[in-house]
CSV table of C-alpha atoms and ligand atoms in Angstrom, one decimal:
chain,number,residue,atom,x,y,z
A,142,UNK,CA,50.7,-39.3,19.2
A,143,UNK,CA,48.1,-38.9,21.6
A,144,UNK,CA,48.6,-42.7,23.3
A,145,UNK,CA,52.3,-41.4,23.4
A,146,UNK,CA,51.0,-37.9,24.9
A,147,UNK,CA,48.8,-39.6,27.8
A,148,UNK,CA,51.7,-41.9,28.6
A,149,UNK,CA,54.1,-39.2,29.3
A,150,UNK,CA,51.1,-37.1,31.1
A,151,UNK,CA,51.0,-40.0,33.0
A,152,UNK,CA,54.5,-40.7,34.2
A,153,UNK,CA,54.4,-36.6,35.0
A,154,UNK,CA,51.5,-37.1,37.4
A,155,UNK,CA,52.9,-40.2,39.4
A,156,UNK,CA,56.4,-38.2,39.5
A,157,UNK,CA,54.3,-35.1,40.8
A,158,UNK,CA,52.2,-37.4,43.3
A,159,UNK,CA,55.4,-39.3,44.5
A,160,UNK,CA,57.2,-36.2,45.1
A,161,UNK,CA,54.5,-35.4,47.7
A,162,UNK,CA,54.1,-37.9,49.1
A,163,UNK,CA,50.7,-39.2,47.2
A,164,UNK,CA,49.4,-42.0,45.9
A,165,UNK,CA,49.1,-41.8,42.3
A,166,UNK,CA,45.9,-43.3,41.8
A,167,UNK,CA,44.2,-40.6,43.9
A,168,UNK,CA,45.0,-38.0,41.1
A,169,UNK,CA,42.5,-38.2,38.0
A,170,UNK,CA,43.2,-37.4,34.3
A,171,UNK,CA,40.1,-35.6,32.8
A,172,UNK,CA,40.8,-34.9,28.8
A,173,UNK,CA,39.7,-31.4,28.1
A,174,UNK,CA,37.9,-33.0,24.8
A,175,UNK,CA,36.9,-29.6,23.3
A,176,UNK,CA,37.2,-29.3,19.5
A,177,UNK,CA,38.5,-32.6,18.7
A,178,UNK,CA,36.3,-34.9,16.9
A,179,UNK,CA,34.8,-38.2,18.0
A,180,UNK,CA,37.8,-40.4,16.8
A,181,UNK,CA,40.3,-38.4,19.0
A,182,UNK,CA,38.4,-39.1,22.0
A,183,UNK,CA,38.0,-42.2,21.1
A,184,UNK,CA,41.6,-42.5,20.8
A,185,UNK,CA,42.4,-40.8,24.7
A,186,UNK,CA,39.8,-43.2,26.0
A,187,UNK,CA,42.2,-46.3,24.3
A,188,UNK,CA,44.7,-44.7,25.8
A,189,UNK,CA,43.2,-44.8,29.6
A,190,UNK,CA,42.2,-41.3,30.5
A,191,UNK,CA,39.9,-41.5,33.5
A,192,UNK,CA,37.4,-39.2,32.0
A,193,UNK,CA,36.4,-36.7,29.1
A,194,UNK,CA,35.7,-33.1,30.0
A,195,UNK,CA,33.5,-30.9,27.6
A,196,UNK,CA,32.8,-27.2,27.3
A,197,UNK,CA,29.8,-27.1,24.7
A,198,UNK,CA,26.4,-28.5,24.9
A,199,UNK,CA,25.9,-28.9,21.2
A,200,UNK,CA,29.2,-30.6,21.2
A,201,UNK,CA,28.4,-33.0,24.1
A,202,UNK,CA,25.3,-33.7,22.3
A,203,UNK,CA,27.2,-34.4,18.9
A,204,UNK,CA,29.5,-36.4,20.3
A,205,UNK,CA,27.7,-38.1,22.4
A,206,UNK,CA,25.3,-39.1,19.6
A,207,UNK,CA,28.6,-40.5,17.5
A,208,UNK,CA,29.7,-42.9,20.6
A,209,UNK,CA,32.4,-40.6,20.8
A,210,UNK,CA,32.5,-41.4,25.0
A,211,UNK,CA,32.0,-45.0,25.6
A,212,UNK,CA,34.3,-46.3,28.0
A,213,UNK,CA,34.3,-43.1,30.1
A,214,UNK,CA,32.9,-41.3,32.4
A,215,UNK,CA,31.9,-38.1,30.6
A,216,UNK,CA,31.8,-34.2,32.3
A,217,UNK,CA,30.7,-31.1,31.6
A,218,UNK,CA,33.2,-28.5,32.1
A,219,UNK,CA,32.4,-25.2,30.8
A,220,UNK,CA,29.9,-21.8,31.3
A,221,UNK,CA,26.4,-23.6,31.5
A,222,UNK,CA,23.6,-21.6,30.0
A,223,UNK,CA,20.1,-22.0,32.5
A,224,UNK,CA,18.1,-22.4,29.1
A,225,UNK,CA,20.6,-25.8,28.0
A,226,UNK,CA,20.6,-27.4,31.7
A,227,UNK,CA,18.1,-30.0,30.3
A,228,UNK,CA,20.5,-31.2,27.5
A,229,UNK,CA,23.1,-31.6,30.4
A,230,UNK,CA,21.7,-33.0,33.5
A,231,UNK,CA,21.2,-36.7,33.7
A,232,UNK,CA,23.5,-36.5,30.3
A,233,UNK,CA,26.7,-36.7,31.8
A,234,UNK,CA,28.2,-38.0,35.2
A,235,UNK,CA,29.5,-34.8,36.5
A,236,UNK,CA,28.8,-31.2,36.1
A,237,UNK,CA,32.3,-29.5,37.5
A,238,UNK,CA,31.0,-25.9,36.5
A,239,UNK,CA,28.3,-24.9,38.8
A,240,UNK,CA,29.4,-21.1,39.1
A,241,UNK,CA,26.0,-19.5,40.0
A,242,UNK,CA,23.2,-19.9,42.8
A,243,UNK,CA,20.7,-19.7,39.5
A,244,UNK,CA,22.3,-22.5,37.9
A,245,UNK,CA,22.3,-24.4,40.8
A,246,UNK,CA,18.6,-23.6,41.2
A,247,UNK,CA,18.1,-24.8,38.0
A,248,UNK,CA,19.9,-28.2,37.5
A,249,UNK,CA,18.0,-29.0,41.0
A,250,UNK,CA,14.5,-28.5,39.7
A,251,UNK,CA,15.8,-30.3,36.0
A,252,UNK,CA,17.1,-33.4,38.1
A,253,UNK,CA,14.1,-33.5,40.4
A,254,UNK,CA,11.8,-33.7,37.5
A,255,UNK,CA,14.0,-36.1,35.9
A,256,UNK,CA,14.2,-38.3,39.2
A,257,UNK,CA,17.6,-38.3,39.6
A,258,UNK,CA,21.1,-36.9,41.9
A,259,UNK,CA,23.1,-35.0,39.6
A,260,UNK,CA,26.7,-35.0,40.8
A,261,UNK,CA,28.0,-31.8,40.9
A,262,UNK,CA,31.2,-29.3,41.6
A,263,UNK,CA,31.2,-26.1,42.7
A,264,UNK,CA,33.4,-23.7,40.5
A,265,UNK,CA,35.1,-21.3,42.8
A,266,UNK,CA,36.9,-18.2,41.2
A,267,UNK,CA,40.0,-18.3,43.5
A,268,UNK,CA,41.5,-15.4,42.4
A,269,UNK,CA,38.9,-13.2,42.0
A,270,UNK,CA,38.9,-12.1,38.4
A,271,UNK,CA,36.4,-9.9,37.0
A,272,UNK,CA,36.4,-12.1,33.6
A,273,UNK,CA,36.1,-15.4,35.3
A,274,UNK,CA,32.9,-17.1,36.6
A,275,UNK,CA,32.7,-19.1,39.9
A,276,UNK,CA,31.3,-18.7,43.6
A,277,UNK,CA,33.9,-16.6,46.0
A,278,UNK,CA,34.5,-18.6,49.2
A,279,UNK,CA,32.0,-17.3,51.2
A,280,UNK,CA,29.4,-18.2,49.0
A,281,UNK,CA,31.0,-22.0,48.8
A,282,UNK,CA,30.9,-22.0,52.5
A,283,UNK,CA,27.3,-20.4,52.3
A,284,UNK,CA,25.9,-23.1,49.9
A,285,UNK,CA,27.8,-26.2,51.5
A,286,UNK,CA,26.0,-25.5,54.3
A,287,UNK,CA,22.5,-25.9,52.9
A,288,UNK,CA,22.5,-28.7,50.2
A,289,UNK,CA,20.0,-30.1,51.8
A,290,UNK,CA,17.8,-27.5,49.7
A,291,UNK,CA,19.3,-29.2,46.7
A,292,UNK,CA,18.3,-32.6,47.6
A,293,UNK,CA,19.0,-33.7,43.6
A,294,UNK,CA,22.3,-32.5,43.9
A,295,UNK,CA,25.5,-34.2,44.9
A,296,UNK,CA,28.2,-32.2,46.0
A,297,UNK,CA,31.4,-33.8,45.3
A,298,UNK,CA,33.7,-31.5,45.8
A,299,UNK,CA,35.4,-28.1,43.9
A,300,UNK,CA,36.3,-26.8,40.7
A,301,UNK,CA,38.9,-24.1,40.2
A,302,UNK,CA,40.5,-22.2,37.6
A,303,UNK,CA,43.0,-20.2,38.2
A,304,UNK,CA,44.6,-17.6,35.9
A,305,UNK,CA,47.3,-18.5,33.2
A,306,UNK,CA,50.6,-19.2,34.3
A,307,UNK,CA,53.6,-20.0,33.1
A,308,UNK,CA,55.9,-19.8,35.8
A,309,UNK,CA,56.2,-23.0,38.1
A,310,UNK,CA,54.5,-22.3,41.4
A,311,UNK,CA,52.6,-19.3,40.7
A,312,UNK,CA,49.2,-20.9,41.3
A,313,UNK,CA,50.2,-22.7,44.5
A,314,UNK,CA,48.6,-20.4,46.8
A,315,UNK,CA,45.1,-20.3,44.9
A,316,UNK,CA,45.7,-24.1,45.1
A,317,UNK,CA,46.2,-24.5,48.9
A,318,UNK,CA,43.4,-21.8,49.5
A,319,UNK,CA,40.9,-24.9,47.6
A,320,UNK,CA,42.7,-27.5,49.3
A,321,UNK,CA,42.1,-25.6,52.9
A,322,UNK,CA,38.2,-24.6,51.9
A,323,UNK,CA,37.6,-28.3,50.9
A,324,UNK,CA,38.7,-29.4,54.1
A,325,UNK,CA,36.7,-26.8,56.2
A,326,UNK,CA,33.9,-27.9,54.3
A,327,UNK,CA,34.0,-31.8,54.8
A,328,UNK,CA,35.0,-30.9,58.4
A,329,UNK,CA,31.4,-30.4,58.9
A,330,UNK,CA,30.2,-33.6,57.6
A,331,UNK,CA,27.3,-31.8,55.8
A,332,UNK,CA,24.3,-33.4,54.4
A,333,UNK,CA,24.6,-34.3,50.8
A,334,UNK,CA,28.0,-33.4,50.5
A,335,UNK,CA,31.5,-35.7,49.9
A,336,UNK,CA,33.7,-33.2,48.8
A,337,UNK,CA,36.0,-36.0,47.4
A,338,UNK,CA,37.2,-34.3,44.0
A,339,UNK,CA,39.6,-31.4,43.7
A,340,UNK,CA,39.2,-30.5,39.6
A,341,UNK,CA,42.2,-28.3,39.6
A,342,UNK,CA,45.7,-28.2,37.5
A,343,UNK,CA,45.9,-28.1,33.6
A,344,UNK,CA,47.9,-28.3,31.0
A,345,UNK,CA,50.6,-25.6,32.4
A,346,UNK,CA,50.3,-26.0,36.0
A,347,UNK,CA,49.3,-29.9,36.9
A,348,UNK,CA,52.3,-31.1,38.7
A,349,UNK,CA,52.0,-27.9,41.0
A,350,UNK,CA,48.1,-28.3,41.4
A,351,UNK,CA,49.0,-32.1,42.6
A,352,UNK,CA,51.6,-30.8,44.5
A,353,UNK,CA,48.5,-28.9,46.6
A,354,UNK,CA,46.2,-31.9,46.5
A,355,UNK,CA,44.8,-32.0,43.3
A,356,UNK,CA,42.3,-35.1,42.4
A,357,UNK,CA,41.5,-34.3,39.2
A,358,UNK,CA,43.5,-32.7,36.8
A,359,UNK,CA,41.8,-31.6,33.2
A,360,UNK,CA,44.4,-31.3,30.4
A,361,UNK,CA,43.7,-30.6,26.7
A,362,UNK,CA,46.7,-29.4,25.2
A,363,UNK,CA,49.6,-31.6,26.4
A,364,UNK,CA,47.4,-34.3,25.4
A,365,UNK,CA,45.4,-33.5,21.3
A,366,UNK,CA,48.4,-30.5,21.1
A,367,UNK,CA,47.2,-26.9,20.6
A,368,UNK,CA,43.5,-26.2,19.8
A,369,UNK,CA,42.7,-24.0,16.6
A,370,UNK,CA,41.0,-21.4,16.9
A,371,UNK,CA,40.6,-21.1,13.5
A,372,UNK,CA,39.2,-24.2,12.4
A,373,UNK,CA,35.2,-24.8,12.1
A,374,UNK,CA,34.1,-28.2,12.4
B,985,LIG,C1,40.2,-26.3,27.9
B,985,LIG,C2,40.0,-26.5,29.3
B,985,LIG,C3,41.0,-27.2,30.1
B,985,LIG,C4,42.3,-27.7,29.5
B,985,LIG,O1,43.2,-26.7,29.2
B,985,LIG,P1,44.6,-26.9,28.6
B,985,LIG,O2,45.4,-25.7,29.1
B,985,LIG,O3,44.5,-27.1,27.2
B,985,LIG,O4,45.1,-28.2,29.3
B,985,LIG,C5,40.8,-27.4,31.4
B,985,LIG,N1,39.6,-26.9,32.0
B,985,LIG,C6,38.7,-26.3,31.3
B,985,LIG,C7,37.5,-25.8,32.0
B,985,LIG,C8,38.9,-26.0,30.0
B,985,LIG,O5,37.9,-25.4,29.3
């Protein structure tokens, strides 16, 4: 089910890239891995996802413990408490959700005193919404200008999401807004900075987010089906 899943993921995101005029292979499939177990990521990975994508420390910790990753490249995708930044950094290959100046701050000093570059992503709350975490543009702009403060930190690029959307199309416009910023931002070849990863698209909106230039998309759903709430494990 889920090798099956991927595959049609798959022929989706080269029909999306094709259509604008993209090379498939520049466009990324993350699994959003949270809550499923060790053997289902194990599966994704068999099934050639480019990377895993997790939300929880003590579930990045489990997991990672059980194996649950070899084979991929694993991220951390979710709100990152400043008190679990040392479980994370040097853990995993890419921290997509930096959304605050004090987590920033922190995963600097944490990777300095590990002796290491953290790759990172900005998170950037395109649309604004009071619920959501993530830097405004200005801010982005603000702190791509000065990662040479964070000399542990890489900054490869953006993180968005945007809010739910079922209609095709409806996110285009936060899309192109990361699209443009990204490209204002490499534009002035900054210290410490590649900018080569868009993380934006899931499982409703992927084909529109590559549409817009998406590098990365992260799906959960369309590839483990729908997460239960309910369920403790
Ligand atoms: C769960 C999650 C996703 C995937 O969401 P789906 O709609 O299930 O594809 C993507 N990004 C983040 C940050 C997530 O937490």
């Amino acid at each position: 089910m889920i090798a099956q899943n991927i595959a049609e993921i798959r022929s989706r995101m080269e029909a999306a890239a094709i259509a604008a005029g993209r090379d498939p292979k520049e466009i990324l499939l993350c699994a959003a891995t949270k809550m499923n177990d060790a053997s289902r990521v194990r599966e994704a990975i068999a099934a050639g996802i480019d990377c895993c994508g997790e939300n929880r420390v003590q579930e990045l910790v489990t997991k990672q413990a059980q194996g649950a990753y070899e084979g991929a490249p694993v991220h951390f995708i979710g709100r990152l408490q400043t008190n679990k930044v040392r479980q994370v950094v040097g853990a995993v290959d890419l921290i997509q959700s930096v959304d605050r100046l004090a987590l920033l701050e922190c995963i600097e000093k944490e990777a300095a005193k590990k002796q290491l570059v953290q790759d990172i992503l900005l998170e950037i709350n395109i649309a604004q919404e009071e619920s959501k975490a993530g830097f405004t543009e200005a801010e982005i702009m603000e702190i791509a200008q000065k990662m040479e403060v964070f000399p542990h930190c890489h900054l490869c690029g953006l993180m968005a999401i945007p809010p739910v959307s079922k209609n095709k199309g409806e996110n285009c416009r936060f899309f192109e807004k990361i699209r443009r910023l990204s490209v204002d931002i490499m534009a002035k070849k900054q210290h410490n900075i590649t900018m080569g990863i868009l993380s934006m698209g899931m499982t409703d909106d992927f084909e529109d987010a590559i549409a817009c230039g998406s590098t990365m998309i992260r799906v959960g759903t369309a590839i483990f089906g729908m997460r239960d709430y309910n369920k403790t494990n």
